[in-house]
Structure formats: structure tokens, C-alpha cells
CSV table of C-alpha atoms in Angstrom, one decimal:
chain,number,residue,atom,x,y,z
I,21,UNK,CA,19.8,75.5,-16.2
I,22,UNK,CA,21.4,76.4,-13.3
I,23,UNK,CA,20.9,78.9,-10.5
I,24,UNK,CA,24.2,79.5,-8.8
I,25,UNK,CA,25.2,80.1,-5.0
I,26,UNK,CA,21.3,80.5,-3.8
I,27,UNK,CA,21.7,80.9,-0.2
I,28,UNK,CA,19.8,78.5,2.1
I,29,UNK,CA,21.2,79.1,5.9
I,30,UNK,CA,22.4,82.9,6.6
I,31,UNK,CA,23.9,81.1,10.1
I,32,UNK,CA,26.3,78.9,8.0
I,33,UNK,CA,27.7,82.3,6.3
I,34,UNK,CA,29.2,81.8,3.6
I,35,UNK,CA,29.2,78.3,3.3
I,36,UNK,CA,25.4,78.2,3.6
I,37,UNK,CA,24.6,78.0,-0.3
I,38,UNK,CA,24.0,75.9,-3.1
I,39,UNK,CA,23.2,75.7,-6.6
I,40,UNK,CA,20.1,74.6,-7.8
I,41,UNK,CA,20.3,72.7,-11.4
I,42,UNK,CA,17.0,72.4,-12.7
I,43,UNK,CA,15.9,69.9,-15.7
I,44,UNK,CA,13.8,71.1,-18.8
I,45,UNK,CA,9.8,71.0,-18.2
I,46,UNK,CA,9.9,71.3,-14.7
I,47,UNK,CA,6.3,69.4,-13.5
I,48,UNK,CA,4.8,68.2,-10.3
I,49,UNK,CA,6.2,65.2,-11.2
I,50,UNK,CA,9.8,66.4,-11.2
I,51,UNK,CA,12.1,64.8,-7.7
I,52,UNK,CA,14.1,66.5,-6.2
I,53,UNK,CA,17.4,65.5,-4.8
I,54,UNK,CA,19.9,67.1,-2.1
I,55,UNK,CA,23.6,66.6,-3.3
I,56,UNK,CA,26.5,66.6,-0.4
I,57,UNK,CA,29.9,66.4,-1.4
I,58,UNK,CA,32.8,64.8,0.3
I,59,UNK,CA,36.2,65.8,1.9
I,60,UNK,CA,36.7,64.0,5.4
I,61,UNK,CA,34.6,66.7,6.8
I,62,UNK,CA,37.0,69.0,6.1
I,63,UNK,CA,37.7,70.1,2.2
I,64,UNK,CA,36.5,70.5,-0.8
I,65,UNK,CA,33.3,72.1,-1.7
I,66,UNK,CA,30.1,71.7,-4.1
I,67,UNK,CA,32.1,71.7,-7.4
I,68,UNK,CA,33.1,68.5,-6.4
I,69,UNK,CA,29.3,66.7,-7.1
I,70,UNK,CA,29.1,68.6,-10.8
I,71,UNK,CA,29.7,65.1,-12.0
I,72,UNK,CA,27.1,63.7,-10.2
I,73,UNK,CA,24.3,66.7,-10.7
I,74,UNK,CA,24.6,66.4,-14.4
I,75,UNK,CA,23.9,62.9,-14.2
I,76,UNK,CA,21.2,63.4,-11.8
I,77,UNK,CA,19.6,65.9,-13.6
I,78,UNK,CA,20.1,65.7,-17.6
I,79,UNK,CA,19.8,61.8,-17.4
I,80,UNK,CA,16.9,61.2,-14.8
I,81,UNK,CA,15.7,64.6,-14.8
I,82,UNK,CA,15.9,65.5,-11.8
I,83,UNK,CA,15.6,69.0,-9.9
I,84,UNK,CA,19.2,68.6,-8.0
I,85,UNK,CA,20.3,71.0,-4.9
I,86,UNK,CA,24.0,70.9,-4.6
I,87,UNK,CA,25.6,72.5,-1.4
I,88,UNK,CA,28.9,73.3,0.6
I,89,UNK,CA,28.2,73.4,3.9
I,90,UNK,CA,30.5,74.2,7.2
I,91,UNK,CA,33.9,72.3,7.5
I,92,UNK,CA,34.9,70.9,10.5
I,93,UNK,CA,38.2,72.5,10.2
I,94,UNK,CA,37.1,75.8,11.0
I,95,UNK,CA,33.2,74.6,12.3
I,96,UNK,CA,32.9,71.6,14.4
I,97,UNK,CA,30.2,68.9,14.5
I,98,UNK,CA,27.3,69.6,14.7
I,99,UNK,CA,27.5,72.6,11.7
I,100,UNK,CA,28.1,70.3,9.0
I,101,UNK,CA,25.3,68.2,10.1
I,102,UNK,CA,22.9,71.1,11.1
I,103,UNK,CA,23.7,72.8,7.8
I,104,UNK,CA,22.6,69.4,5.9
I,105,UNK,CA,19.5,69.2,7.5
I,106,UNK,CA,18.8,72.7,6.8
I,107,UNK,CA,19.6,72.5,3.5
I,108,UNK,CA,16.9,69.4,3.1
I,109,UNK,CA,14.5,71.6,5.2
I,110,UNK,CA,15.2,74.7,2.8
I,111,UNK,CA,14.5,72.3,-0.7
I,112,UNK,CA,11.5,71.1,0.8
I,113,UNK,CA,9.4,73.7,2.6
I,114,UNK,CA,11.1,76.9,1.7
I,115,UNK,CA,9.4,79.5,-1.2
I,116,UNK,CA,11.6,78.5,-4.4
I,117,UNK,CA,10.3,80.4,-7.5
I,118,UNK,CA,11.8,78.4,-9.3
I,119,UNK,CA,10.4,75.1,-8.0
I,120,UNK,CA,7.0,76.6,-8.2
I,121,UNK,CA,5.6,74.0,-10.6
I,122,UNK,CA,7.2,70.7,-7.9
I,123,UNK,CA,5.5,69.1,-5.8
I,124,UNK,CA,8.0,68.9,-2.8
I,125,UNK,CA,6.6,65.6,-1.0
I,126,UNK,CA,9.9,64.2,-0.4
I,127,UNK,CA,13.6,64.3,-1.4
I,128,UNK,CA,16.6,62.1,-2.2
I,129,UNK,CA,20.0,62.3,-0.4
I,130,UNK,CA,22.7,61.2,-2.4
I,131,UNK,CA,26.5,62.3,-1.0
I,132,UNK,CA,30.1,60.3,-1.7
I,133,UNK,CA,32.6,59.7,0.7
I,134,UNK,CA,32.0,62.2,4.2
I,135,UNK,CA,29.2,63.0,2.1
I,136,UNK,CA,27.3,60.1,2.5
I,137,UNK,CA,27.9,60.0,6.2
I,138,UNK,CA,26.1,63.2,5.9
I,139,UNK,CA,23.8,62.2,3.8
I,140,UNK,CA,22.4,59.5,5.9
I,141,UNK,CA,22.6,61.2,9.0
I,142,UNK,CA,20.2,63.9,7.6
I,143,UNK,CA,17.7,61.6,6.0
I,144,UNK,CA,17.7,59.3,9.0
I,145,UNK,CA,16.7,62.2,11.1
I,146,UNK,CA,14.2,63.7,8.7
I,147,UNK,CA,10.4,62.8,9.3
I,148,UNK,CA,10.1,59.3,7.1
I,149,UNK,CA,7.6,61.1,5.0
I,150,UNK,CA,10.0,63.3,3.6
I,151,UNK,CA,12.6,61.0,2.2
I,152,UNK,CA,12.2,59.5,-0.9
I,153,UNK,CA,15.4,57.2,-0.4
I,154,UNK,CA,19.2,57.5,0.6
I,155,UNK,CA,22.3,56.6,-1.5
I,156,UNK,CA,25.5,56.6,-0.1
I,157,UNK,CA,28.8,56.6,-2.2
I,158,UNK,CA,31.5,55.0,-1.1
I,159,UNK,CA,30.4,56.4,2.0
I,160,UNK,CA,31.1,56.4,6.0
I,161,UNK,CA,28.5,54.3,6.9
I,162,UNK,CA,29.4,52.6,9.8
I,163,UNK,CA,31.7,55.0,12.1
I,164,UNK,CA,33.1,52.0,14.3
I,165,UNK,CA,35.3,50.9,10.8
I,166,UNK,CA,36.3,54.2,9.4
I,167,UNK,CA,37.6,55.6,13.0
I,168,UNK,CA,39.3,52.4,13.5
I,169,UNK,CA,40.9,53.4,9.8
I,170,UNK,CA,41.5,56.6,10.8
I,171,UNK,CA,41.2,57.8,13.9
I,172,UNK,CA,42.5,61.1,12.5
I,173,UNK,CA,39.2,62.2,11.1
I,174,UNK,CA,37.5,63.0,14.2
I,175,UNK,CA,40.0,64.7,16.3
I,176,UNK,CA,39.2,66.7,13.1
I,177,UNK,CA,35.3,66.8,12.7
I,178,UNK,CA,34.9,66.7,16.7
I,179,UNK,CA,38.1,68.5,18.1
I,180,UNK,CA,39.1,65.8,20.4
I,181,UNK,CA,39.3,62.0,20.7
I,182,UNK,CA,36.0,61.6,21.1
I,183,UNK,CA,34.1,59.3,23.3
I,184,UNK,CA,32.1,55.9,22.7
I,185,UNK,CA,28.7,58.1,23.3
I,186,UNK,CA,30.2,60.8,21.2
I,187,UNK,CA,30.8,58.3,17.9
I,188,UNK,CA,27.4,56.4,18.9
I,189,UNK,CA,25.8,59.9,18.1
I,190,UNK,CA,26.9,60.9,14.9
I,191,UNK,CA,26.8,57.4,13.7
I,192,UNK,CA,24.6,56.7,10.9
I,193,UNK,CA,24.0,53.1,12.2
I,194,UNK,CA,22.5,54.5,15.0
I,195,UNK,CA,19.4,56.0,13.7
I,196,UNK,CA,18.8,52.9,11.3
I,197,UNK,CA,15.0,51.8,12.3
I,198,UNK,CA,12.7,49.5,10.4
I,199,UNK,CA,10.9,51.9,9.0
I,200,UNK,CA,14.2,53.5,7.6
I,201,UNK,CA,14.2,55.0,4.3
I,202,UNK,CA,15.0,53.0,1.4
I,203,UNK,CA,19.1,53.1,1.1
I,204,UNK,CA,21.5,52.4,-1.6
I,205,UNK,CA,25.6,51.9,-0.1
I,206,UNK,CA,27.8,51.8,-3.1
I,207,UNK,CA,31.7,51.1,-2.0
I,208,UNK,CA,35.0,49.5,-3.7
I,209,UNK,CA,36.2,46.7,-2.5
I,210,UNK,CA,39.8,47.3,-2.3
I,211,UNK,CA,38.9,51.8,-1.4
I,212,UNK,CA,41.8,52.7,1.0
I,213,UNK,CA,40.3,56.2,1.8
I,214,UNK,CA,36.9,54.5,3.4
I,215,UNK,CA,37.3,50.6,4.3
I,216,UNK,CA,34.4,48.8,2.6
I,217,UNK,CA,34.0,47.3,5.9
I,218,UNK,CA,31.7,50.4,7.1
I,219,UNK,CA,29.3,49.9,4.3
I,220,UNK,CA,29.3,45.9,4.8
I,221,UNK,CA,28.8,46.8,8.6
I,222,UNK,CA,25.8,49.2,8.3
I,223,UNK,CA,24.1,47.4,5.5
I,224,UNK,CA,24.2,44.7,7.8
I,225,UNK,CA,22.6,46.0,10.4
I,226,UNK,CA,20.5,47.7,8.2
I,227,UNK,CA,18.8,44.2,7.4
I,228,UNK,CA,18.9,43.2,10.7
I,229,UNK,CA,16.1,45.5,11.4
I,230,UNK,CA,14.6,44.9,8.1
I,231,UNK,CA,15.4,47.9,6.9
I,232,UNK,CA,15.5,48.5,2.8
I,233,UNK,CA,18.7,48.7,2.2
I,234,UNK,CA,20.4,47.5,-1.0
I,235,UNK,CA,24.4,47.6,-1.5
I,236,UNK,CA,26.9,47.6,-4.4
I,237,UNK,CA,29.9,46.2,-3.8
I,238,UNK,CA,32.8,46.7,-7.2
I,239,UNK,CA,36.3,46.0,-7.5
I,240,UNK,CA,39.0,48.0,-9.5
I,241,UNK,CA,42.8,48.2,-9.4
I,242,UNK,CA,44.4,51.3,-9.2
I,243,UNK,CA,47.6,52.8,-7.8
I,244,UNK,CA,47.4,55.1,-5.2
I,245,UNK,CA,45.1,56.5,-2.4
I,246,UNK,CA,41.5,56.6,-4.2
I,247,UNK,CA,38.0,56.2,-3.4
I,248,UNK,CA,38.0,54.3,-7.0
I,249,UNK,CA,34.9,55.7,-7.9
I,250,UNK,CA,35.7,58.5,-10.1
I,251,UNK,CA,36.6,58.1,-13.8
I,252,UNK,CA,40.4,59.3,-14.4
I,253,UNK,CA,40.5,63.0,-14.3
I,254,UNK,CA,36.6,63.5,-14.6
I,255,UNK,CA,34.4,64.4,-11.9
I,256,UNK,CA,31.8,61.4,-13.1
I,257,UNK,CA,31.1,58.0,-11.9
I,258,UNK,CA,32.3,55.0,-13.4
I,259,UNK,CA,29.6,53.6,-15.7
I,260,UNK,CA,28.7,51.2,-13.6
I,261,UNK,CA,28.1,52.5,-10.7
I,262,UNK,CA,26.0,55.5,-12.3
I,263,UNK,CA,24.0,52.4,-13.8
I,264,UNK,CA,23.3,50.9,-10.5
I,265,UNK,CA,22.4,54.4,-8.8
I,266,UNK,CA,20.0,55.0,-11.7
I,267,UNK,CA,18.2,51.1,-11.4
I,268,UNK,CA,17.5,51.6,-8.0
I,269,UNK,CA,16.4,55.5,-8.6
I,270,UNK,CA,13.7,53.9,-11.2
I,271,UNK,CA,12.6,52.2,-8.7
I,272,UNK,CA,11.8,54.2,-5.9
I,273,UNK,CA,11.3,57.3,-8.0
């Protein structure tokens, strides 16, 4: 089942909703995940993750939260960000009636390209106690890569060419801390949209701490500018990768 366009942040208008896809026999031992799509800030919307919801929720049964949030081409950072963390605030303390039966300890924050920039900068700054773990698709991990890639993107999310102390902040490798979450980076090898190097950067530092961070690290040719993550005209993972995602779920979950 799914509930459509539930409204979690009046201040993010109308890009403040989601849609909640819910798994049969809901039970307090049901987890809950936060779903954040993609778009270099700046595009696409929720529709994009349908892919990854179903899998999320008809294969691992999973009560799955899927949101647009503020783009930075009308909004500039920090909405995007504030309107994630709301959105994992709103899943996990909010009165759902239809989440009545969960117990909502903790969530998991899954998001693909800009997405999983944003979906590590809002677990990383949750409490620790509410995040179950952190999985990052072909994600911008590591800022110092991707703005090297193209610098582009955060005239766009920031408005100007930011600064060193600017980038440092909405960095995910900056709030990385022993005690981090458990993480997942996925990324292709050969991705010309987001260089692998941010995921092999982050991950690294990552262990450096001692962090738990795991990585995934595939390799396919195709023609043209591509994540390589999505199966040809579908909005669903390659095999693979949804295999991976769903070993390291089991065991965290």
C-alpha cells in the first residue's frame, strides 16, 4: 500500500511531502527507512526512488518514506538539507496512524547520487541512537572529488563559488566520527556523473576513524553520461547492487 504526498514540513511548501509505502502486517518489528532521490541538488523528484521503494518494501518489508524536498535551484543550501532532517525527524517522532503498530527506534537512510550526499549528511547529524545505518548510491561522498568534477554543482546548490569552510560544512566527510553509523557506499567504477573517487575518499577516511563503513565498488560499460546503476529504461537497480544493499540490510536490520 501506499499513502501518497503526506505532508511532513508545511515550511518546505510544496516540496515538503512524501509518500509512505507500507509492507503487509505492519509489526513492531517492521524498519523503517527514509528514501532521498537524486538530481545534483537541483531536479527530479520522489518518482525517481519508486524503483528503490518497491525493493525496499515488497522484498525486505520495509515501511519506506519517500520524499522531494527543496531544490537548490529555486532554495539554496541549507533547505534541501533542513528539509531531510525534518523529514527523518517527522518518520520518527511524528503521530503516523498509519505507523501505529512500529516501533520507531531508529531509521535507515538510503538516497543515490545528490541523494546520498543528503542522505549522509542527515544521518551523520542525527542523534547515533536514531540511525539504524546509512547507504549511499553512487553517492557524493566526499565533496573535495565531485567539486573538483564539477565545480558547477555548487554555484548551483550554494549560489556562489563557495569557500574551503563553506564545502568543509556540507561535506559528509566531515561529520564522520567513530561512533558513525554503520555505512554502505555503492559507486561504478567508470560513473562519469559522480567520480568513484568521492566514495573511495570518504570510505577511506571513514576507516581511518574506525568507523563501519563497507563499500561496493562494480564496473559496467556503457555509452553515454550515466550513473550506471539503473537497469535500461527501469527505475530499478541492477541485480547486483540490490543484492549487496540487501546483505548488508540483513545484517544490520
Amino acid at each position: 500500500m501506499i499513502q501518497e504526498n503526506i505532508v511532513y514540513s508545511s515550511e518546505a511548501g510544496e516540496y515538503g511531502i512524501g509518500d509512505l509505502w507500507l509492507p503487509d502486517d505492519l509489526s513492531a518489528h517492521t524498519p523503517l527507512a527514509l528514501v532521498i532521490h537524486g538530481g545534483s541538488w537541483v531536479s527530479l523528484s520522489k518518482c525517481r526512488m519508486t524503483g528503490i521503494c518497491a525493493f525496499l518494501c515488497e522484498k525486505l518489508k520495509f515501511a519506506v518514506f519517500n520524499i522531494d524536498y527543496r531544490l537548490a535551484n529555486l532554495h539554496k543550501w541549507p533547505a534541501c538539507g533542513d528539509d531531510c532532517l525534518q523529514a527523518a525527524r517527522f518518520l520518527l517522532e511524528e503521530d503516523i496512524p498509519s505507523l501505529a503498530a512500529v516501533q520507531r527506534k531508529n531509521i535507515l537512510l538510503i538516497g543515490a547520487s545528490a541523494g546520498g550526499h543528503l542522505a549522509l549528511m542527515t544521518g551523520l547529524r542525527l542523534p547515533r541512537e536514531k540511525v539504524g545505518g546509512i547507504i549511499s548510491i553512487s553517492g557524493i561522498d566526499s565533496l573535495r572529488e565531485d567539486h573538483a568534477s564539477s565545480p558547477q554543482r555548487y554555484l548551483a546548490l550554494l549560489g556562489h563559488e563557495p569557500s574551503e569552510a563553506e564545502l568543509k560544512a556540507v561535506d559528509p566527510v566531515t561529520y564522520l566520527s567513530p561512533d558513525a553509523p554503520p555505512i554502505l557506499c555503492t559507486h561504478d567504477k567508470l560513473d562519469n556523473v559522480v567520480p568513484c573517487e568521492s566514495a573511495e575518499h570518504f570510505v577511506a577516511e571513514a576507516l581511518k576513524l574506525g568507523a563501519d563503513c563497507s563499500e561496493y565498488y562494480h564496473r559496467r560499460e556503457e555509452n553515454g553520461i550515466s550513473h550506471r546503476i539503473w537497469q535500461p529504461d527501469s527505475k530499478n537497480l541492477y541485480p547486483d547492487i540490490e543484492e549487496h544493499i540487501a546483505d548488508w540490510i540483513k545484517k544490520y536490520f
